[in-house]
Tab-separated table of C-alpha atoms and ligand atoms in Angstrom:
chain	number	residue	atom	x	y	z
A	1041	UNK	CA	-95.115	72.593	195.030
A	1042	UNK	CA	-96.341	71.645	198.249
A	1043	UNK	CA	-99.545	69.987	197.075
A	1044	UNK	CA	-97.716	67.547	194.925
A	1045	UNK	CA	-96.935	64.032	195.047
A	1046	UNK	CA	-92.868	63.745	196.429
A	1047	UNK	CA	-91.716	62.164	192.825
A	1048	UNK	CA	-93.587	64.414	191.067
A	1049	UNK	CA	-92.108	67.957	192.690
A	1050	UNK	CA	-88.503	66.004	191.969
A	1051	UNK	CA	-88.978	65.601	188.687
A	1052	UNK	CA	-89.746	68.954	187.988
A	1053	UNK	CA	-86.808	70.411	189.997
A	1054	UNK	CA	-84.797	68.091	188.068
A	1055	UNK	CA	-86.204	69.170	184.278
A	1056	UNK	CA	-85.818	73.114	185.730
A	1057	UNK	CA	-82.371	72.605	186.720
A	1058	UNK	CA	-81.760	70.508	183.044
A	1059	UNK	CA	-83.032	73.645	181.419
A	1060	UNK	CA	-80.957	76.157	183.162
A	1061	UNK	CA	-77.865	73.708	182.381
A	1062	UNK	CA	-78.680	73.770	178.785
A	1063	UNK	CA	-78.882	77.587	178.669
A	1064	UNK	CA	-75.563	77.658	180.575
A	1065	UNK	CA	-72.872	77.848	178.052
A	1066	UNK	CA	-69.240	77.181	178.488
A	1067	UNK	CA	-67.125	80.830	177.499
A	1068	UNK	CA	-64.089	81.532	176.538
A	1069	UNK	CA	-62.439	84.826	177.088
A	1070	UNK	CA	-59.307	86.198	175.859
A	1071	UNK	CA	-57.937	89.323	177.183
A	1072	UNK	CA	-60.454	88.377	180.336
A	1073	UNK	CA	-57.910	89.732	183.097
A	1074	UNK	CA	-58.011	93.215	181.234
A	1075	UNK	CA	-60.243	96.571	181.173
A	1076	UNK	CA	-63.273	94.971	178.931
A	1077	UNK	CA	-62.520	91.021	179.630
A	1078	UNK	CA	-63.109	91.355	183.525
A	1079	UNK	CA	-66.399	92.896	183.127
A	1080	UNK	CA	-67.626	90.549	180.713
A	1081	UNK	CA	-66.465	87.372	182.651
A	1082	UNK	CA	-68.342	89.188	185.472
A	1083	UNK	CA	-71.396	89.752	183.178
A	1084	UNK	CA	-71.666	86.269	181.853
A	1085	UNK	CA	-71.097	84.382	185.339
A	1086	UNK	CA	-74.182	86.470	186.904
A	1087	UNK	CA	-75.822	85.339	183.788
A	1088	UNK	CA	-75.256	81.559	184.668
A	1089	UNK	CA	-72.544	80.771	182.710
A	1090	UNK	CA	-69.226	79.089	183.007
A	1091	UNK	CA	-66.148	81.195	181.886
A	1092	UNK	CA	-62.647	80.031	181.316
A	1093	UNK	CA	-60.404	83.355	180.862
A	1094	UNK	CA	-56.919	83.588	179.208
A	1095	UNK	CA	-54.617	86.245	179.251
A	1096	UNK	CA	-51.048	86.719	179.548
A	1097	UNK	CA	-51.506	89.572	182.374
A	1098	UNK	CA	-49.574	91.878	180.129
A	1099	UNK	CA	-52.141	94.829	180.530
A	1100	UNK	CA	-54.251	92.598	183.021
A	1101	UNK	CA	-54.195	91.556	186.491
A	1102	UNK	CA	-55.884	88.904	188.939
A	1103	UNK	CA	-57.111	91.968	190.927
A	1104	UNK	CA	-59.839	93.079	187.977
A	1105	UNK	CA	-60.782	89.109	188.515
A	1106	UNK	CA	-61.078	89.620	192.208
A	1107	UNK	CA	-65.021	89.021	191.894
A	1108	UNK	CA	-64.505	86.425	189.562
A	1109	UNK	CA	-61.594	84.082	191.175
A	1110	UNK	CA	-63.578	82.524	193.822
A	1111	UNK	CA	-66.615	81.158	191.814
A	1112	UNK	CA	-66.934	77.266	190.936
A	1113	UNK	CA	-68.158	78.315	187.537
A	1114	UNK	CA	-64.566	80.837	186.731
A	1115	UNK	CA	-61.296	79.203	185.505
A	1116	UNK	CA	-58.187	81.273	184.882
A	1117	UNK	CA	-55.227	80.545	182.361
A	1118	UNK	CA	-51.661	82.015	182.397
A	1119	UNK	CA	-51.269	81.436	178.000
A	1120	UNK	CA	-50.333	83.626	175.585
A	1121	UNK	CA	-52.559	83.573	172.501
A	1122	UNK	CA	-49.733	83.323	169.952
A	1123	UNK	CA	-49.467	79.927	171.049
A	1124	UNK	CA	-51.873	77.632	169.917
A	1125	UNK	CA	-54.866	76.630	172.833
A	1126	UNK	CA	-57.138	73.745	173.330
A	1127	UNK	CA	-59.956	74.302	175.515
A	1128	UNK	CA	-63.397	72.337	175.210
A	1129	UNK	CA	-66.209	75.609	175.247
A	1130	UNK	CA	-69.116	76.880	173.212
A	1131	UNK	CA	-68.744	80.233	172.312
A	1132	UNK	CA	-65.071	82.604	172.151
A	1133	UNK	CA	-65.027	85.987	172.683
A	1134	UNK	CA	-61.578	87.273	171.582
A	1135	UNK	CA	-60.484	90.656	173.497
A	1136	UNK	CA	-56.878	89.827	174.092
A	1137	UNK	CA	-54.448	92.419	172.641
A	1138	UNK	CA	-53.496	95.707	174.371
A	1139	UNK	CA	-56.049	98.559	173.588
A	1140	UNK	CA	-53.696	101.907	175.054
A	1141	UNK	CA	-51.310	103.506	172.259
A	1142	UNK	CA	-48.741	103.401	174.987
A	1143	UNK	CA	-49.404	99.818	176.025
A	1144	UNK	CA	-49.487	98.698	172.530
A	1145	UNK	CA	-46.411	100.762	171.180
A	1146	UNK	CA	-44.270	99.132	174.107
A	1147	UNK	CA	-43.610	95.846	171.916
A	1148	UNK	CA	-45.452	96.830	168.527
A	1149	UNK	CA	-44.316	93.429	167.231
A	1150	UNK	CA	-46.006	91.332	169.955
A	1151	UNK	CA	-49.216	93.626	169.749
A	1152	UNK	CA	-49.211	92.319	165.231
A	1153	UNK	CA	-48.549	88.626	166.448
A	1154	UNK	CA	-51.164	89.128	169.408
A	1155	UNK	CA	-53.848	90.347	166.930
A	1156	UNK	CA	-52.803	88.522	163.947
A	1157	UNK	CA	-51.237	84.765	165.168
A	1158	UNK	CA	-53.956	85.443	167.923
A	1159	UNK	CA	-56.362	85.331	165.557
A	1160	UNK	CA	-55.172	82.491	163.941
A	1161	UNK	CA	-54.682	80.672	166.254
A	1162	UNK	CA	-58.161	80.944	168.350
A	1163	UNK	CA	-60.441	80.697	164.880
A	1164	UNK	CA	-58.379	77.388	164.510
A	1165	UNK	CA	-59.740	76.472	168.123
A	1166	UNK	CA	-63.246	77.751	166.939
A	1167	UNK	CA	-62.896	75.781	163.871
A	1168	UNK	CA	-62.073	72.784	165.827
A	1169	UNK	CA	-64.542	72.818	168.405
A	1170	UNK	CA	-67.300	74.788	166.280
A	1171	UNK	CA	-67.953	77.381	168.480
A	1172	UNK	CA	-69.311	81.001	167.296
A	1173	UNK	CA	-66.424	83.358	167.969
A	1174	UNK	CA	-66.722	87.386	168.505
A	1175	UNK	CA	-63.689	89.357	167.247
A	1176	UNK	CA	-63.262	92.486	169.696
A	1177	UNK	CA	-61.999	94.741	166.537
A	1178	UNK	CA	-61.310	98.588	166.928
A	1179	UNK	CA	-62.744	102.327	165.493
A	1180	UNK	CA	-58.728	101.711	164.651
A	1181	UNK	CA	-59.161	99.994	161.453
A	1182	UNK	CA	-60.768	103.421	160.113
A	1183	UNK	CA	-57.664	105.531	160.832
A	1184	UNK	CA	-57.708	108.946	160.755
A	1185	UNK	CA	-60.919	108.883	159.032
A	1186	UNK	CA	-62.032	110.662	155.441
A	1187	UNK	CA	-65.431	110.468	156.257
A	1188	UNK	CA	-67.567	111.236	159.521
A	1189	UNK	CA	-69.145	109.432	160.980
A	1190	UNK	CA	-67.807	106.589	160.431
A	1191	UNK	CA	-70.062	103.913	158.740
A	1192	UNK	CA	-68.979	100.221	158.555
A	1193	UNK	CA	-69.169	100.335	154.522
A	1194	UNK	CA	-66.098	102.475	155.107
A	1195	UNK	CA	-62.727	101.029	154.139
A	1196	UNK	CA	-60.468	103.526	156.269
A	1197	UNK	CA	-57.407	105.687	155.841
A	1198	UNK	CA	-54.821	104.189	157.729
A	1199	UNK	CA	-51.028	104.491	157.525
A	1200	UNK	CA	-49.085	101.036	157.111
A	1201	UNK	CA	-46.213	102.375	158.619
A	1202	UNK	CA	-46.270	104.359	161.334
A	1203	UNK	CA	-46.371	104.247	165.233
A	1204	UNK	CA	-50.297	103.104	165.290
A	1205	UNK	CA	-49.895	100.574	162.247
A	1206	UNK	CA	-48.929	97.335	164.633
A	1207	UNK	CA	-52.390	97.849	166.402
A	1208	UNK	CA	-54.425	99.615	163.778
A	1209	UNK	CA	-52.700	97.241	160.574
A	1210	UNK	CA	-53.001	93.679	163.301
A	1211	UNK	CA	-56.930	94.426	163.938
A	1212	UNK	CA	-58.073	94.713	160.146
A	1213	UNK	CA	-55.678	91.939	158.956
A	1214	UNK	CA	-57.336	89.857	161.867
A	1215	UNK	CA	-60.825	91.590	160.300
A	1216	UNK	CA	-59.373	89.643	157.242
A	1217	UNK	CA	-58.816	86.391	159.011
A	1218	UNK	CA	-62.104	86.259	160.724
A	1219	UNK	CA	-63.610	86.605	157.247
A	1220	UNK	CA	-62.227	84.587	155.233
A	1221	UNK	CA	-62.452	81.728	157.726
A	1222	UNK	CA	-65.937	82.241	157.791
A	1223	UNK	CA	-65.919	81.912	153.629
A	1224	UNK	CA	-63.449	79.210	153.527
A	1225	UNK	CA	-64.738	76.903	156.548
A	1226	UNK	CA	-68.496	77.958	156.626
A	1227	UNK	CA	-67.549	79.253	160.454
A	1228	UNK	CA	-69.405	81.683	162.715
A	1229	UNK	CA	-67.704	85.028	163.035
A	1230	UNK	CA	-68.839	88.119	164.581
A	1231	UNK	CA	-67.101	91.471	164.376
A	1232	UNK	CA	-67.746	93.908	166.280
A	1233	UNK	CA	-65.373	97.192	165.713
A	1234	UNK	CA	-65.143	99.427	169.847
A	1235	UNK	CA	-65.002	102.661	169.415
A	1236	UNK	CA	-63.371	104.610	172.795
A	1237	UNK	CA	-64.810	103.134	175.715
A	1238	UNK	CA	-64.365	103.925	179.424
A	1239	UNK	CA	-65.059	103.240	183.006
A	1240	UNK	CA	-63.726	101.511	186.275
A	1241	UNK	CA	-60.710	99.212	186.042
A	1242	UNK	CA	-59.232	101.066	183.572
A	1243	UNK	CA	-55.238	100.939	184.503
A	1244	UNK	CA	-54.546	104.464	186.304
A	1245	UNK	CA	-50.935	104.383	183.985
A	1246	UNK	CA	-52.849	103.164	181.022
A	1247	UNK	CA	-52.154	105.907	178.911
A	1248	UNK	CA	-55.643	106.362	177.474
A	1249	UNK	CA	-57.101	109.754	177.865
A	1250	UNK	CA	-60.071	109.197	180.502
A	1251	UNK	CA	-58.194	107.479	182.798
A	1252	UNK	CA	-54.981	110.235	182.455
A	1253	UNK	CA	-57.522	113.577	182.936
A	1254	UNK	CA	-59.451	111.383	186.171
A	1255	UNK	CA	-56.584	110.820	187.738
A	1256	UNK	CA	-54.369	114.139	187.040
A	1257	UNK	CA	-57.928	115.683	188.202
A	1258	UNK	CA	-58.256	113.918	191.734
A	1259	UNK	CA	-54.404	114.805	192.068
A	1260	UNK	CA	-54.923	118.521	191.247
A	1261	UNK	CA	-51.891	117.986	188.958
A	1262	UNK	CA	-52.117	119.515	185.284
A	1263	UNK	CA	-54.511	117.832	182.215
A	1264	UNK	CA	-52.689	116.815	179.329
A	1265	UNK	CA	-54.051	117.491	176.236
A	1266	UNK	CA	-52.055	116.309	173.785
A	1267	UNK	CA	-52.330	118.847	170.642
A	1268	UNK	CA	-54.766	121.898	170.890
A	1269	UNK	CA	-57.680	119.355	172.138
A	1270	UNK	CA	-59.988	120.047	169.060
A	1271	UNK	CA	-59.510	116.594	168.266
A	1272	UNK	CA	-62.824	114.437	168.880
A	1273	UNK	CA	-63.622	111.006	170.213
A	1274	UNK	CA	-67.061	109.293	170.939
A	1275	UNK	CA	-66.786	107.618	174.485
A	1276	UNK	CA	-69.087	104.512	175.646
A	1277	UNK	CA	-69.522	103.279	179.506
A	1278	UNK	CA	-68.206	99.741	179.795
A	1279	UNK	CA	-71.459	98.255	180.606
A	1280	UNK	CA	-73.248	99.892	177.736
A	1281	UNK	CA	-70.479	98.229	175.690
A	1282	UNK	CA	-70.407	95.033	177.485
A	1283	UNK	CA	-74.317	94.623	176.336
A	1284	UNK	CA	-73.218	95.311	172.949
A	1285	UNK	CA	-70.833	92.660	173.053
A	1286	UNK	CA	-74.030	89.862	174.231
A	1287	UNK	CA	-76.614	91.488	171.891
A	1288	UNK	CA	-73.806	90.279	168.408
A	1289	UNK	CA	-72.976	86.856	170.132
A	1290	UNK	CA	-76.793	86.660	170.868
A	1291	UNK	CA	-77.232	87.299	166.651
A	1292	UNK	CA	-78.771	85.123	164.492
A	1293	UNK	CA	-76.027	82.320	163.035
A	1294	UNK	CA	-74.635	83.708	160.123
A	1295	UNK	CA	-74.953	87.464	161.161
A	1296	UNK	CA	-71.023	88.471	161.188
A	1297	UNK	CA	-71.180	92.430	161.645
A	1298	UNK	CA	-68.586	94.278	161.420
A	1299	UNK	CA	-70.870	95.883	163.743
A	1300	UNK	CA	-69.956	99.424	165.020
A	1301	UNK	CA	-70.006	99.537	168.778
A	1302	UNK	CA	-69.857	102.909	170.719
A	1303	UNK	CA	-71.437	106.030	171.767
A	1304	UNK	CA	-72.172	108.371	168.675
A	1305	UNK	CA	-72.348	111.476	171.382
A	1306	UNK	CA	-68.928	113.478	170.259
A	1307	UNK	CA	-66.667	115.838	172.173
A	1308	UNK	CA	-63.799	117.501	171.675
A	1309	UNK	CA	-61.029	116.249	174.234
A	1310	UNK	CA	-60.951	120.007	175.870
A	1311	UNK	CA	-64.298	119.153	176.509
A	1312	UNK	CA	-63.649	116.130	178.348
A	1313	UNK	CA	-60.904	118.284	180.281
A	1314	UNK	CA	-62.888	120.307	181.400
A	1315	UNK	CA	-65.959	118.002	182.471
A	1316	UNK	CA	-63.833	115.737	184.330
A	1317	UNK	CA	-62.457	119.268	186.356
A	1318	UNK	CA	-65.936	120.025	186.830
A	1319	UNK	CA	-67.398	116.593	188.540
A	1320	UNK	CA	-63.678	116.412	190.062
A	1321	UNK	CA	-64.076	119.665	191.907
A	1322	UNK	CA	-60.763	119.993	190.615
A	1323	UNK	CA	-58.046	122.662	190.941
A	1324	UNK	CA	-56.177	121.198	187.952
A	1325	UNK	CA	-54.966	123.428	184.610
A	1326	UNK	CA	-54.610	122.229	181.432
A	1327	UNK	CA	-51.849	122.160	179.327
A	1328	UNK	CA	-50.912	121.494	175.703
A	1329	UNK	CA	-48.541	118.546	174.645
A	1330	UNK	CA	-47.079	117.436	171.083
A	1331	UNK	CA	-49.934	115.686	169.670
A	1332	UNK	CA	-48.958	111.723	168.908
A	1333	UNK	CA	-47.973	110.277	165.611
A	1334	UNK	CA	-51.054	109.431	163.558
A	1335	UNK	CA	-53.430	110.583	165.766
A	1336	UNK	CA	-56.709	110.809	164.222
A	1337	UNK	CA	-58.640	114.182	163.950
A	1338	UNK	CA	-62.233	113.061	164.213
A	1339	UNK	CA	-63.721	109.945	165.345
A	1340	UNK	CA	-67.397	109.240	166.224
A	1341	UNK	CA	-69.206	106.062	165.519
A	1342	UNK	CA	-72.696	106.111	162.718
A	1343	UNK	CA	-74.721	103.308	165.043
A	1344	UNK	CA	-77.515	103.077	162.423
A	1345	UNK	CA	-76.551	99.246	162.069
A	1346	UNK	CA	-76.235	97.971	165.665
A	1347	UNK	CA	-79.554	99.746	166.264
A	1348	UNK	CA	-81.474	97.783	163.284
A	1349	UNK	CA	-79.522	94.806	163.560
A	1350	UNK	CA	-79.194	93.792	167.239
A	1351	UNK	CA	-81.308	96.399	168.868
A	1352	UNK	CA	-78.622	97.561	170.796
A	1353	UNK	CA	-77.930	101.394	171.571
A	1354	UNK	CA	-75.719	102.609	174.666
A	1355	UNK	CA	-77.761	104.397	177.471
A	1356	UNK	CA	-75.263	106.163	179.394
A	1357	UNK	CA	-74.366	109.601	179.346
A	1358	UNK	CA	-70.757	110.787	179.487
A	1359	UNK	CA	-71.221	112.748	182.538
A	1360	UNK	CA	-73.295	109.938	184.159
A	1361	UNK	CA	-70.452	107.678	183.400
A	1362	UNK	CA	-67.766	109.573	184.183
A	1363	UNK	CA	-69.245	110.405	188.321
A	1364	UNK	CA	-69.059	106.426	188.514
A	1365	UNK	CA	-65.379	106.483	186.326
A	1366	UNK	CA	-64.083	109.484	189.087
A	1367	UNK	CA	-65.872	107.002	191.924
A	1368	UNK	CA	-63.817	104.163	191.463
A	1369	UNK	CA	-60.468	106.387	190.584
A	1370	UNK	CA	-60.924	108.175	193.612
A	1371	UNK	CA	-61.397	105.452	195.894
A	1372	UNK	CA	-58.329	103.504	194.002
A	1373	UNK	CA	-56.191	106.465	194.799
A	1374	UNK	CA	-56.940	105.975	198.242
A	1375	UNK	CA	-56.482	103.052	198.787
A	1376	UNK	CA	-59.869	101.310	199.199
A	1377	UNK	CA	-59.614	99.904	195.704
A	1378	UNK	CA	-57.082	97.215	194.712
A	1379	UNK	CA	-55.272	96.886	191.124
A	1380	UNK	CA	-52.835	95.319	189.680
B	1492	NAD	P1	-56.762	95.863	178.091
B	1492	NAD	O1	-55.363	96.190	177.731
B	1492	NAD	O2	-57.274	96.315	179.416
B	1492	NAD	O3	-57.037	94.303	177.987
B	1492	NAD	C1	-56.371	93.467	177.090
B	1492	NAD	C2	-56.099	92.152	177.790
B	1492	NAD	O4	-55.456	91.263	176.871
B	1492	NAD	C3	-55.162	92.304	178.985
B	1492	NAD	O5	-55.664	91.590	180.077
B	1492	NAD	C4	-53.854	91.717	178.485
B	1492	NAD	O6	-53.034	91.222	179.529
B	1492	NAD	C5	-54.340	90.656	177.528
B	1492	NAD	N1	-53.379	90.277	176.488
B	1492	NAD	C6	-52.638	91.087	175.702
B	1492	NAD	N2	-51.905	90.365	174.857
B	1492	NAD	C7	-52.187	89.049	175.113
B	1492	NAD	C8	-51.753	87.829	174.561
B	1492	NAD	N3	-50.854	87.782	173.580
B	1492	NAD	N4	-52.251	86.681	175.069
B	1492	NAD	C9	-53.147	86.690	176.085
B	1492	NAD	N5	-53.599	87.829	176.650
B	1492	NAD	C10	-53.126	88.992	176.153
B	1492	NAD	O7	-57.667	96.464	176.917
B	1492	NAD	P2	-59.257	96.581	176.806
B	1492	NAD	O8	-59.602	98.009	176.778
B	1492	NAD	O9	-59.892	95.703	177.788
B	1492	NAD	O10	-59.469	96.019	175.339
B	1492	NAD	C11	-59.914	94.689	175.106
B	1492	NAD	C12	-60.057	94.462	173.610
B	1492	NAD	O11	-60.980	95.407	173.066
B	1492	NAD	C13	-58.753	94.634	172.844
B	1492	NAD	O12	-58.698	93.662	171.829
B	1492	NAD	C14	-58.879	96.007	172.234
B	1492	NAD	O13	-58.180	96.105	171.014
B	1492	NAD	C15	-60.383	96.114	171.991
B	1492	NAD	N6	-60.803	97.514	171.987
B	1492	NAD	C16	-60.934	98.215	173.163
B	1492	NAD	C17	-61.314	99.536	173.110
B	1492	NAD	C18	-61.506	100.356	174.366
B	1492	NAD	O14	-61.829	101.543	174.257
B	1492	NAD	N7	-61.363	99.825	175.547
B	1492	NAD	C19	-61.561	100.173	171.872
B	1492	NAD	C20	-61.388	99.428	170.716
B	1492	NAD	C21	-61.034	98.097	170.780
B	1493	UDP	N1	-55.021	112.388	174.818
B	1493	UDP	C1	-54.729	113.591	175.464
B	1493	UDP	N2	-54.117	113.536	176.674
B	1493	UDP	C2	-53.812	112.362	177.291
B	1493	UDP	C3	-54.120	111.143	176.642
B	1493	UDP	C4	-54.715	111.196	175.390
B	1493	UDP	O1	-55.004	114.680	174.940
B	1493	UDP	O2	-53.273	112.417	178.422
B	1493	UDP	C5	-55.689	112.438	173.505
B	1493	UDP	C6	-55.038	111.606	172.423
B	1493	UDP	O3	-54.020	112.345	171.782
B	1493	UDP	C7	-56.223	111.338	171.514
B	1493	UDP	C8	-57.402	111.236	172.467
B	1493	UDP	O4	-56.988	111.896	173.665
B	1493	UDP	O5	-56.436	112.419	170.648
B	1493	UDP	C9	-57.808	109.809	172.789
B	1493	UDP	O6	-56.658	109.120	173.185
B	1493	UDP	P1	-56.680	107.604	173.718
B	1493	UDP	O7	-55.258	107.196	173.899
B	1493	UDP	O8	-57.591	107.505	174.882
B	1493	UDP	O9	-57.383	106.769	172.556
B	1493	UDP	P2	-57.277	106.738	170.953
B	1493	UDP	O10	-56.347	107.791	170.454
B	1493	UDP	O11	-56.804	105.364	170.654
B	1493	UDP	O12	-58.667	107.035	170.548
């Protein structure tokens, strides 16, 4: 810009920074200090935006933020989303509520109000302040499913009652919610339903099963599979998920979803035992455990919708994702990685 006139080159530094600030939205993120929430305040503040993150640090910690804390554009809250919130910001993504059977059996009460009076209580904000809101749902809401793969036209098979029900029960009443807010008060809603997803800054005592078989592998210490490990599951790296998750907020107003997000690669969970002991180099055994209440058989995600619709398909293999999963476990486990 050399050539021109002093004024001139200002006022086009000026208009180009006026631009970016228009693209720059302000985000809110519940559940930001957890597993998914820290990578997508990441995501969006290399994207240029600002993020203001709740949680309640029940499953999350400052340390996931660690990249996060010291950035003008990054503001963390201490709340819990049962209480009512008022934040100025144009766009809510709504992840808090604990995602590990063992996290979210600790207080199953809490994990209904989280999902349920959480919901309430942050479409009321979106209502408010007429911001699009995204609705981080669950595979959950299908149960332990009739019909495979699972399509979003299908209603589920879920028991009301039993040790899943506060998670599985909150998410598709706050399915519900986000619906008929969006009849009732012409709002934006988008739905999209995770199925399993994995990778660094998953809790090493979160219960789930990648993070257990990683880090019983690294410790040569014996895999758990719970039941005879013919049971399947679909598993998606975070940052395939975490485009997912920009590709339905990026959707045309009035596109709600539900929207299935995940990997529709399935594998028994033997045969996650027994890759993880193979990239480990591990000297671990497996052994059987009682399988958990409700757990369901077969679970693998039909993506035929997130494909058409938002263009969106994860690119990761399991095994690809899993050397960078054992990467950061490994180097947790030694020290070199902090958590919370
Ligand atoms: P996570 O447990 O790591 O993160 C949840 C976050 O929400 C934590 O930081 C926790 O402290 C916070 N939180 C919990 N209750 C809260 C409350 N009442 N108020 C404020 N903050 C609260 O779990 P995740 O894997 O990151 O899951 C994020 C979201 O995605 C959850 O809603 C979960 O149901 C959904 N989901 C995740 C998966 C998956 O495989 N990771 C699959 C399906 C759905
Ligand atoms: N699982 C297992 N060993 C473990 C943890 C989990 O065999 O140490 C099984 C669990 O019973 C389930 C599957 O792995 O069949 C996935 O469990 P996870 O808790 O990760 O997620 P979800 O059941 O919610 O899909």
């Amino acid at each position: 810009m050399g050539f021109l006139p002093y004024g001139v080159s200002c006022g086009i530094i000026c208009l180009v920074i006026e631009m970016k600030k228009i693209d720059s939205k302000q985000v809110l993120i519940t559940g930001g200090a957890g597993f998914l929430g820290s990578h997508l305040c990441a995501r969006l503040l290399a994207g240029g935006h600002e993020v203001v993150c709740v949680d309640n640090f029940f499953t999350g910690s400052k340390a996931n933020l660690a990249d996060c804390l010291g950035n003008p554009r990054f503001e963390l809250i201490r709340h819990d989303i049962t209480f009512p919130l008022y934040v100025e910001v144009d766009e809510i993504y709504n992840l808090a509520c604990p995602a590990s059977p063992v996290h979210y059996q600790y207080d199953p009460v809490q994990t209904t109000k989280t999902s349920v009076h959480g919901a309430i209580n942050m479409l009321g904000l979106a209502r408010r302040i007429k911001a699009p809101i995204l609705q981080a749902s669950t595979s959950e809401v299908y149960g332990d499913p009739e019909v495979h793969p699972q399509r979003e036209d299908y209603w589920g098979h879920v028991n009301p009652i039993g040790i899943r029900s506060c998670y599985d029960e909150g998410k598709r009443c706050a399915e519900t919610l986000f619906f008929d807010y969006s009849r009732q008060h012409g709002m934006s809603v988008k739905v999209a339903r995770i199925f399993n997803t994995y990778g660094p800054r998953m809790l090493p005592d979160d219960g789930r099963v990648v993070s257990n078989f990683i880090v019983q592998a690294l410790q040569n210490q014996p895999i758990t599979i719970y039941g005879n490990g013919t049971q399947t599951r679909s598993f998606c790296y975070v940052d395939d998920l975490i485009d997912g998750f920009l590709a339905l907020m990026g959707s045309p107003e009035g596109y709600t979803g539900p929207v299935n997000l995940g990997n529709p690669t399935e594998f028994s969970i033997k045969e996650l035992a027994l890759m993880i002991i193979e990239e480990t180099g591990s000297s671990s055994t497996l052994v059987n455990r009682p399988l958990p209440g409700d757990d369901p058989v077969r679970r693998c995600p039909d993506i035929t919708r997130a494909r058409e619709d938002l263009g969106w398909e994860p690119g990761v293999p399991l095994r690809q994702g899993l050397k960078k999963t054992i990467h950061y476990f490994d180097r947790l486990l030694s020290g070199q990685e902090s958590f919370g």
